[in-house]
mmCIF file of C-alpha atoms in Angstrom:
data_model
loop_
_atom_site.group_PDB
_atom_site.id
_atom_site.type_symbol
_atom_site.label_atom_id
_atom_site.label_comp_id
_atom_site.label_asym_id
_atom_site.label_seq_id
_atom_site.Cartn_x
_atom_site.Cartn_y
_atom_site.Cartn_z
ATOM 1 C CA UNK A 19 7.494 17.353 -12.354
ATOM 2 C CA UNK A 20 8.260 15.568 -8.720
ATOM 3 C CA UNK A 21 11.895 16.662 -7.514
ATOM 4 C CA UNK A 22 14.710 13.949 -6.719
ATOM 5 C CA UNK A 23 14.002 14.796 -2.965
ATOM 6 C CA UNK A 24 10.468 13.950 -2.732
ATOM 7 C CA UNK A 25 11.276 10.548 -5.175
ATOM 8 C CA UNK A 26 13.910 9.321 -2.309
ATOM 9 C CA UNK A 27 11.638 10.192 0.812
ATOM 10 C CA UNK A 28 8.636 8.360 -0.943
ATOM 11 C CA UNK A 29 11.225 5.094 -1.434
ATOM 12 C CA UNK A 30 13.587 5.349 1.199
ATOM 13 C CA UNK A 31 12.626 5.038 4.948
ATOM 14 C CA UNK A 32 14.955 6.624 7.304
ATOM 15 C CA UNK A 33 16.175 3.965 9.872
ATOM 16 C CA UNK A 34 16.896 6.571 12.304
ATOM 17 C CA UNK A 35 13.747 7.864 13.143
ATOM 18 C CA UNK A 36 11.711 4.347 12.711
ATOM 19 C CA UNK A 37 9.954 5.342 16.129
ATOM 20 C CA UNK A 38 8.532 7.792 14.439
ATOM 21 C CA UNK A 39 6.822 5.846 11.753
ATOM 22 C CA UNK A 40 3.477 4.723 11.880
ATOM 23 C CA UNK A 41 2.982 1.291 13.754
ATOM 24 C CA UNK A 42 0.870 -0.902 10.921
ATOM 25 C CA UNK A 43 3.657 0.666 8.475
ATOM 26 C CA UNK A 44 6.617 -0.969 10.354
ATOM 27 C CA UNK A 45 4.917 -3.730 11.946
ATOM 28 C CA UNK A 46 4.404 -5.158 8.333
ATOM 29 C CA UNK A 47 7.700 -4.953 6.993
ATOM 30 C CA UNK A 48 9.054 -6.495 10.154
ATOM 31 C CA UNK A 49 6.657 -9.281 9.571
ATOM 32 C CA UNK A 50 7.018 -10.199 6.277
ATOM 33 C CA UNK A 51 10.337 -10.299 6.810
ATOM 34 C CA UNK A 52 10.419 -12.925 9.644
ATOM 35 C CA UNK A 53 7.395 -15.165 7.680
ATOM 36 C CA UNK A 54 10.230 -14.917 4.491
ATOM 37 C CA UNK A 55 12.942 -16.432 7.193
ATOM 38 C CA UNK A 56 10.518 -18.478 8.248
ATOM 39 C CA UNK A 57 9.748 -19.844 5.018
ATOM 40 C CA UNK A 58 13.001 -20.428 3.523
ATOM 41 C CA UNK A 59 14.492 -22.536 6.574
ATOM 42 C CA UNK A 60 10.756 -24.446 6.018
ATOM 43 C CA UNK A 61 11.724 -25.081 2.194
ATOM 44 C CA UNK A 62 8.900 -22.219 1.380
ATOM 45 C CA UNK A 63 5.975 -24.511 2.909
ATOM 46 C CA UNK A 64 4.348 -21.294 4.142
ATOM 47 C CA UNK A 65 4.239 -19.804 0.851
ATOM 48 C CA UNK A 66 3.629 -22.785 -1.245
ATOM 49 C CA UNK A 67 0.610 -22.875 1.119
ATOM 50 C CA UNK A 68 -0.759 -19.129 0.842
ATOM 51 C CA UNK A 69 0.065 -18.460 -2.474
ATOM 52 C CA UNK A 70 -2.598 -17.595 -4.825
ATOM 53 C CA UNK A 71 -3.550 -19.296 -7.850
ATOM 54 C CA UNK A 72 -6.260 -18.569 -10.162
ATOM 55 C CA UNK A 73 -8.594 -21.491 -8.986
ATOM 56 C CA UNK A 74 -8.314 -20.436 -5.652
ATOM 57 C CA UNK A 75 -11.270 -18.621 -4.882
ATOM 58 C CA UNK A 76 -13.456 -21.415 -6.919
ATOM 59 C CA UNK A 77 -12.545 -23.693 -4.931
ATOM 60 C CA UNK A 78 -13.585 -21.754 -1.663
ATOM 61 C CA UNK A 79 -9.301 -21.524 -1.217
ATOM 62 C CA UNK A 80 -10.312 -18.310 0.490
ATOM 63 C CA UNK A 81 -7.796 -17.828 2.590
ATOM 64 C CA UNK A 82 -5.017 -17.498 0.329
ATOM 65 C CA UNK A 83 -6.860 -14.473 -1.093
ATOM 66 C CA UNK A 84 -5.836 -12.273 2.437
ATOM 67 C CA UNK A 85 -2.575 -14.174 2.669
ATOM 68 C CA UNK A 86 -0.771 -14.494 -0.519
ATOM 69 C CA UNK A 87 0.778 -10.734 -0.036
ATOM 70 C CA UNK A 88 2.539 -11.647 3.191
ATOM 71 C CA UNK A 89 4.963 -13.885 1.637
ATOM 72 C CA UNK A 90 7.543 -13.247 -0.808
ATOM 73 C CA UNK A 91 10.428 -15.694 -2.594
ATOM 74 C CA UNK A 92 13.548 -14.400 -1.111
ATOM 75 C CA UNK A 93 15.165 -11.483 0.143
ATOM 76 C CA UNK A 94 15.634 -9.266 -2.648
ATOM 77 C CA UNK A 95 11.881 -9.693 -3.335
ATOM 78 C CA UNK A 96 10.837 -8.911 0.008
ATOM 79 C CA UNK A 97 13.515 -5.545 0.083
ATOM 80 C CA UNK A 98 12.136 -4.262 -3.624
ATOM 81 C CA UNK A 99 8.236 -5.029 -2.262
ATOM 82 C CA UNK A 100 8.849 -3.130 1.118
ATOM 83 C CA UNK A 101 11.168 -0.257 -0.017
ATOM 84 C CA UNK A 102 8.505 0.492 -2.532
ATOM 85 C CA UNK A 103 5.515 0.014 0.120
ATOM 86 C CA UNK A 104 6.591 1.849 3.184
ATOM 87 C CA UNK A 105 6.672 5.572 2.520
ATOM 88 C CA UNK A 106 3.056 5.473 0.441
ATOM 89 C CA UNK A 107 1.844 2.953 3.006
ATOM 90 C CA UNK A 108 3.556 5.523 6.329
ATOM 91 C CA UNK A 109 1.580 8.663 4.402
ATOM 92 C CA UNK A 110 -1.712 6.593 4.031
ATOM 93 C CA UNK A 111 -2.090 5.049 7.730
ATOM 94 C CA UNK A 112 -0.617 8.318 8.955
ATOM 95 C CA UNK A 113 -4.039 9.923 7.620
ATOM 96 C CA UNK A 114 -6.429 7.054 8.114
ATOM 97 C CA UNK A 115 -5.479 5.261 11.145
ATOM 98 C CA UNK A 116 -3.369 2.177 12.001
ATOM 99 C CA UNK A 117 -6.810 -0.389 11.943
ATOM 100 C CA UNK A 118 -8.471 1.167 8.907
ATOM 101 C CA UNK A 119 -4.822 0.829 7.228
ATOM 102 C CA UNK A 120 -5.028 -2.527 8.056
ATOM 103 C CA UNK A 121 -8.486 -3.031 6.252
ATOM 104 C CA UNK A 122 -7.572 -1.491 3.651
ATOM 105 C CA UNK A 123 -4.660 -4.074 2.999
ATOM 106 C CA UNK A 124 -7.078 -6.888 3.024
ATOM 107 C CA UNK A 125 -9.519 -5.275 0.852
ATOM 108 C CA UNK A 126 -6.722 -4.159 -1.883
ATOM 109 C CA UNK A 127 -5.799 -8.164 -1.736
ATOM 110 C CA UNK A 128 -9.136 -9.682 -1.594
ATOM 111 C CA UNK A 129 -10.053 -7.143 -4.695
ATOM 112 C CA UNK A 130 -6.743 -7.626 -6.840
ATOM 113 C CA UNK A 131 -6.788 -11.007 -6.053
ATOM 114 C CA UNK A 132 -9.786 -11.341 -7.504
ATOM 115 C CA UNK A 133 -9.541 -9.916 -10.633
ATOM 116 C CA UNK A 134 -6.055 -12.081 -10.807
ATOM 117 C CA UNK A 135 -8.018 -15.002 -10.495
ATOM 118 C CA UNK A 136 -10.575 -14.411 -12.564
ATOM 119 C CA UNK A 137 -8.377 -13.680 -15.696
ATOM 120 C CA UNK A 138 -6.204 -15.869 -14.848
ATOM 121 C CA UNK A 139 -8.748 -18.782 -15.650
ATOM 122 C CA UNK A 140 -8.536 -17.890 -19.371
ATOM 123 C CA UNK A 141 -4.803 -17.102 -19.666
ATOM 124 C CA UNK A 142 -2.852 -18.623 -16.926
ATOM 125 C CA UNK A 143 -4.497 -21.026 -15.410
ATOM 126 C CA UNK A 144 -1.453 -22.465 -13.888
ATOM 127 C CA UNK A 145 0.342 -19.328 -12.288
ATOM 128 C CA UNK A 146 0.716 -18.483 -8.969
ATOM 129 C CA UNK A 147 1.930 -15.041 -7.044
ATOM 130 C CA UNK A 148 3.154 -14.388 -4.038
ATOM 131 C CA UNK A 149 3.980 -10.713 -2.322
ATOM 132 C CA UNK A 150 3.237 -7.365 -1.508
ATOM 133 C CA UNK A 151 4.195 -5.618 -5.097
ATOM 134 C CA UNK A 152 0.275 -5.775 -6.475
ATOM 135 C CA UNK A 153 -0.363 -3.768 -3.075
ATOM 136 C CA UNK A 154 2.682 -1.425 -3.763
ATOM 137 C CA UNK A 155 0.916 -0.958 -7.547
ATOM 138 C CA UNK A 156 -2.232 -0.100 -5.651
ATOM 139 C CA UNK A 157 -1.098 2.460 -3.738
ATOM 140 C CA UNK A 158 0.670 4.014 -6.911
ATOM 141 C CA UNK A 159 -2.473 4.214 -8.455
ATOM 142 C CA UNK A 160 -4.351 5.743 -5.707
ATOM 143 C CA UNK A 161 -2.165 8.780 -4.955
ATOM 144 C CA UNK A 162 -1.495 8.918 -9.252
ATOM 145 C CA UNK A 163 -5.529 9.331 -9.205
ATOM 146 C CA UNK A 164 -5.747 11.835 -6.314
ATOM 147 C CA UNK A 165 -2.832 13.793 -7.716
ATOM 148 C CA UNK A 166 -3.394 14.165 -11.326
ATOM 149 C CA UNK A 167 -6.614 16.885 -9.843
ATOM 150 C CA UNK A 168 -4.025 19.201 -9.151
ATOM 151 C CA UNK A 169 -0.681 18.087 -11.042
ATOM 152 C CA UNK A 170 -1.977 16.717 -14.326
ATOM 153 C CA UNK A 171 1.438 16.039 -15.802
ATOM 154 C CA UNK A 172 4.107 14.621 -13.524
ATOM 155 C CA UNK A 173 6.906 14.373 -15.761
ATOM 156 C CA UNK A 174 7.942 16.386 -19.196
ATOM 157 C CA UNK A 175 10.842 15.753 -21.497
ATOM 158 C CA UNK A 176 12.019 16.755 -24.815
ATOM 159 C CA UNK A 177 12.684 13.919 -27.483
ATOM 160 C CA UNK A 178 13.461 14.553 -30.869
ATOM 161 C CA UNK A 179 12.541 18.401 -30.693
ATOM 162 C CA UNK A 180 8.861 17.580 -29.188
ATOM 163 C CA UNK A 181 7.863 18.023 -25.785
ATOM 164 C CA UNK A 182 6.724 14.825 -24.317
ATOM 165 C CA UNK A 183 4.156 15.292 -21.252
ATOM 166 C CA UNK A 184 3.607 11.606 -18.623
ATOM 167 C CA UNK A 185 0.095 12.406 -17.807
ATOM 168 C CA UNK A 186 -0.022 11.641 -13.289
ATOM 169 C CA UNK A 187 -3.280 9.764 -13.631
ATOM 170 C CA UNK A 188 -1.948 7.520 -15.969
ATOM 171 C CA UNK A 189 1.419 7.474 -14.235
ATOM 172 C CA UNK A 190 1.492 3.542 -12.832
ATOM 173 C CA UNK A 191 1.232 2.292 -16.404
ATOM 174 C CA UNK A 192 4.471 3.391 -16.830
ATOM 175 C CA UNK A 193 5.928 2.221 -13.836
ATOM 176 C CA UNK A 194 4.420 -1.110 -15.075
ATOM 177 C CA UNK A 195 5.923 -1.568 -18.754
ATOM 178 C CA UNK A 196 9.365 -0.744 -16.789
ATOM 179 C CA UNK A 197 9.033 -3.390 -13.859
ATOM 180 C CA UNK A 198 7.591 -5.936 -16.795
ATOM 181 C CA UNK A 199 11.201 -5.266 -18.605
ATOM 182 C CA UNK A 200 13.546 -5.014 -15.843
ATOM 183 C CA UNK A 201 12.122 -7.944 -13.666
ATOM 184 C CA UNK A 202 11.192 -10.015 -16.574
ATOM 185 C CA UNK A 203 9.735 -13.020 -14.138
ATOM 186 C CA UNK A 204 7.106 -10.463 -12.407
ATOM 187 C CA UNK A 205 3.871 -10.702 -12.482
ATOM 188 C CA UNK A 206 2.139 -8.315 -15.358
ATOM 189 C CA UNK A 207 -1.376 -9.790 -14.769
ATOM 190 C CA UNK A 208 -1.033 -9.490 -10.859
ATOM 191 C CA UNK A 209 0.175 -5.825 -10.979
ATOM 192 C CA UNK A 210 -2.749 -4.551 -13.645
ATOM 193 C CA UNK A 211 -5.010 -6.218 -11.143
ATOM 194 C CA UNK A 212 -3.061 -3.761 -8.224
ATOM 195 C CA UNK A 213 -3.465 -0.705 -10.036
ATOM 196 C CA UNK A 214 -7.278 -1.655 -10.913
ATOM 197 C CA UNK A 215 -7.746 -1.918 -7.650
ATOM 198 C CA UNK A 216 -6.265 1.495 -6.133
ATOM 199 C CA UNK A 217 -8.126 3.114 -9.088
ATOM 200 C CA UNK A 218 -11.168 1.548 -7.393
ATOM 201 C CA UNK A 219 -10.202 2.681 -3.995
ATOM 202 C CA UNK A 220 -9.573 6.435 -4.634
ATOM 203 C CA UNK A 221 -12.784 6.444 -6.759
ATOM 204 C CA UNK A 222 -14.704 4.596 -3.649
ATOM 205 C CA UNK A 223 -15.945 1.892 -5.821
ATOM 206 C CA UNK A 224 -15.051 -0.602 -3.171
ATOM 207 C CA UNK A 225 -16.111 1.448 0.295
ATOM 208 C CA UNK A 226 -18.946 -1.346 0.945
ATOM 209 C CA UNK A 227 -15.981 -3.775 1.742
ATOM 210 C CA UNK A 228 -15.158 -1.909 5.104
ATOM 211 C CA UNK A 229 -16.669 -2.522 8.607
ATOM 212 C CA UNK A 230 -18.258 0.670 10.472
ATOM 213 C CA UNK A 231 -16.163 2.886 12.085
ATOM 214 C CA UNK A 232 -18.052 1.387 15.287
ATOM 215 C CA UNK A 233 -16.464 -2.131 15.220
ATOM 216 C CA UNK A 234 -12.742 -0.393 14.773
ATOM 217 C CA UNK A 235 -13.791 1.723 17.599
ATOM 218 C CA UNK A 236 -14.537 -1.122 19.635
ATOM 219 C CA UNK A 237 -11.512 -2.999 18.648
ATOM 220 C CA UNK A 238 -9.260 -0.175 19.743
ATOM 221 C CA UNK A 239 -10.701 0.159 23.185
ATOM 222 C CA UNK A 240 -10.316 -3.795 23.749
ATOM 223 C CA UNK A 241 -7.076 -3.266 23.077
ATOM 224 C CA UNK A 242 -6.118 -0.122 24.240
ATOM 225 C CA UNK A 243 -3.580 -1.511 26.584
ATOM 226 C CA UNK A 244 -0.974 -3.581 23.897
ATOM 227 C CA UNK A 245 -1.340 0.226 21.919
ATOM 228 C CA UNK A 246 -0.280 2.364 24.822
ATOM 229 C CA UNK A 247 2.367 -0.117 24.971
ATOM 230 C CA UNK A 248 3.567 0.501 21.223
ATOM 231 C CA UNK A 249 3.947 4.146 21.995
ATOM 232 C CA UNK A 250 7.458 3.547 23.120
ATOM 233 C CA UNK A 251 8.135 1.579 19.860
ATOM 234 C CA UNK A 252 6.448 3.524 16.420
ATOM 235 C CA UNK A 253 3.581 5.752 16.225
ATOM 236 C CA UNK A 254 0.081 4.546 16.869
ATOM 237 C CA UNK A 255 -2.818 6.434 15.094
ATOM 238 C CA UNK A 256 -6.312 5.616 16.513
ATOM 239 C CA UNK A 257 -9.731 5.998 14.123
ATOM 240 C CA UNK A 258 -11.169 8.359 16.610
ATOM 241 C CA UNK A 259 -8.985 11.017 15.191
ATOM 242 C CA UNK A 260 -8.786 9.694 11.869
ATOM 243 C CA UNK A 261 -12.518 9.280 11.249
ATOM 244 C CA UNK A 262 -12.495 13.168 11.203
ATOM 245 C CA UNK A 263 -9.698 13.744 8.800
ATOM 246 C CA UNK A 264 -11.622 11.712 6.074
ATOM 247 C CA UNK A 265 -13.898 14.368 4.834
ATOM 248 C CA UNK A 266 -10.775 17.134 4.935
ATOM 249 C CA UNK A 267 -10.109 18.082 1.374
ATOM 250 C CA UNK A 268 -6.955 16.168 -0.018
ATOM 251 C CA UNK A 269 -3.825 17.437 0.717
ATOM 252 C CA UNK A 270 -1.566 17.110 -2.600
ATOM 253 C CA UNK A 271 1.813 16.052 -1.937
ATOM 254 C CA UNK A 272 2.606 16.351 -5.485
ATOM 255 C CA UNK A 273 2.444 20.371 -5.876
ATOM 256 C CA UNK A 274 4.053 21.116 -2.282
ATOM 257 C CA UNK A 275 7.112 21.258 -0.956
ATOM 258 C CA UNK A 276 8.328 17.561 -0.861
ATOM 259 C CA UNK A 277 10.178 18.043 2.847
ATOM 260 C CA UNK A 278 7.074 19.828 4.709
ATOM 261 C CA UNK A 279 4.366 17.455 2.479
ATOM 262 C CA UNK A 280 6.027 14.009 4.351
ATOM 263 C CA UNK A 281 7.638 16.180 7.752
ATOM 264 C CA UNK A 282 5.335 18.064 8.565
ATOM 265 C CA UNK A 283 2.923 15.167 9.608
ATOM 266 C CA UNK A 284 2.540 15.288 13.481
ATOM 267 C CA UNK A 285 3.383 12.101 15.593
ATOM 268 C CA UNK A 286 1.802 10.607 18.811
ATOM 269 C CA UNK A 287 3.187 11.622 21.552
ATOM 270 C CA UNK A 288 2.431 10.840 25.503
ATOM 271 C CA UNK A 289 -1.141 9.406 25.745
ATOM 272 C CA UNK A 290 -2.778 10.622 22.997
ATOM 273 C CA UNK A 291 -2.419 11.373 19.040
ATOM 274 C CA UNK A 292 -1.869 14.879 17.856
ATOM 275 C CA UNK A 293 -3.962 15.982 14.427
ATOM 276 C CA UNK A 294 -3.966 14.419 11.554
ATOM 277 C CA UNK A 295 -2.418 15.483 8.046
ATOM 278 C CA UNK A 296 -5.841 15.407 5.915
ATOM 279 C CA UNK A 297 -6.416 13.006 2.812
ATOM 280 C CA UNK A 298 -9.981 13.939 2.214
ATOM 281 C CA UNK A 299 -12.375 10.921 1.797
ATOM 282 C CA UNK A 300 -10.820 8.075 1.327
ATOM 283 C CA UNK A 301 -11.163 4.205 1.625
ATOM 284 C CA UNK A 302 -9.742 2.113 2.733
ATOM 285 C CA UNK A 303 0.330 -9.043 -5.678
ATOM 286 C CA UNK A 304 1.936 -10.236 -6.693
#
């Protein structure tokens, strides 16, 4: 059973310390939150434009399919969206690398999206979704599947004399009945397609969607002079060091102690990045 501690540093960022989050992790919520500004003083002609519908991708809409997570219908659906997001998303780019984190975004989209879609043109043909929550689903998913190896049950209570066990791997289904009854207008369809989709990531189903190592290298040293300039700001972490932390054995964060499992992740200092906090291999709304 997860302690209250480690539930509130997964959900709650601490505003603090932000230079010491990871870059792609802040940079996103930041950006989100101007497009939603930006969006709401244009009468939400961004996000009527981006958002995904489920003849999007049949009618070579592509574009919506990378897009539709970066917008969101007002504030309180941004805040729930990032507040769930950035402590999964800060753990995952802190072990993968700022660019890879960033692929893996897209390719979470572009694969829940798709499965959205897909369905959709049977039972809602008419629907569209908008925001980052099939993303946060994903990412629930993903750890749920690397954690139930080593913490099979993450929750136990008694009711009615029995002992009731909440198995971890099948953990987000939970969280997904409860977001279905407390935010009656979400999106069921769109969040089953998120946690399909970080089910396929942790099994590495979808690995053939990423670009080689080599082109992120390449990337990075083009721009190596805007990320020396972010070291001032958040944390930077570059795929040279990450691509050797991929094939360290996964570090449960589950079964540890909750402060050292999320403080005890080194940061970037000066001109280069210090280890990495291993996630074995790894890949890589609504």
């Amino acid at each position: 059973m997860s302690s209250p501690s480690f539930i509130n540093k997964l959900a709650l960022p601490n505003l603090a310390t932000i230079t010491q989050y990871p870059a792609l992790t802040v940079g996103l919520s930041v950006f989100t939150f101007l497009l939603l500004v930006i969006d709401l003083c244009s009468n939400q002609a961004l996000s009527q434009k981006f958002s995904l519908y489920p003849n999007a991708p049949f009618e070579f809409d592509l574009n919506r399919l990378s897009f539709y997570l970066l917008f969101h219908r007002g504030f309180t659906h941004w805040l729930l969206n990032v507040v769930g997001l950035f402590s999964p998303l800060a753990i995952f780019e802190r072990t993968n690398g700022t660019v890879f984190t960033g692929v893996t975004l897209n390719v979470l989209a572009v694969t829940a999206g798709l499965q959205f879609c897909i369905v959709g043109k049977l039972l809602y043909p008419n629907t569209q979704v908008i925001g980052l929550s099939g993303v946060v689903f994903s990412f629930m998913s993903f750890m749920a599947y690397k954690e139930h190896h080593t913490t099979p049950v993450i929750y136990t209570f008694k009711y009615q004399g029995s002992e009731v066990s909440i198995p971890t791997l099948y953990s987000p289904f939970i969280f997904l009945i409860v977001c279905m009854v407390l935010i009656p207008g979400s999106s069921f369809w769109g969040h089953l397609a998120g946690i399909s989709s970080g089910y396929l990531l942790a099994l590495g189903y979808i690995k053939f969607l990423y670009p080689p190592s080599k082109a992120i290298l390449f990337i990075e040293r083009k721009l190596q002079t805007p990320i020396n300039a972010l070291r001032s700001l958040v944390v930077y972490y570059k795929e040279e060091e990450a691509i050797e932390q991929r094939g360290v054995s996964y570090n449960p964060l589950l079964s540890s102690d909750p402060e050292s499992a999320l403080n005890d992740i080194p940061v970037t200092t000066g001109a280069r990045t210090n280890s990495f906090a291993g996630e074995g291999q790894v890949l890589g709304a609504t």
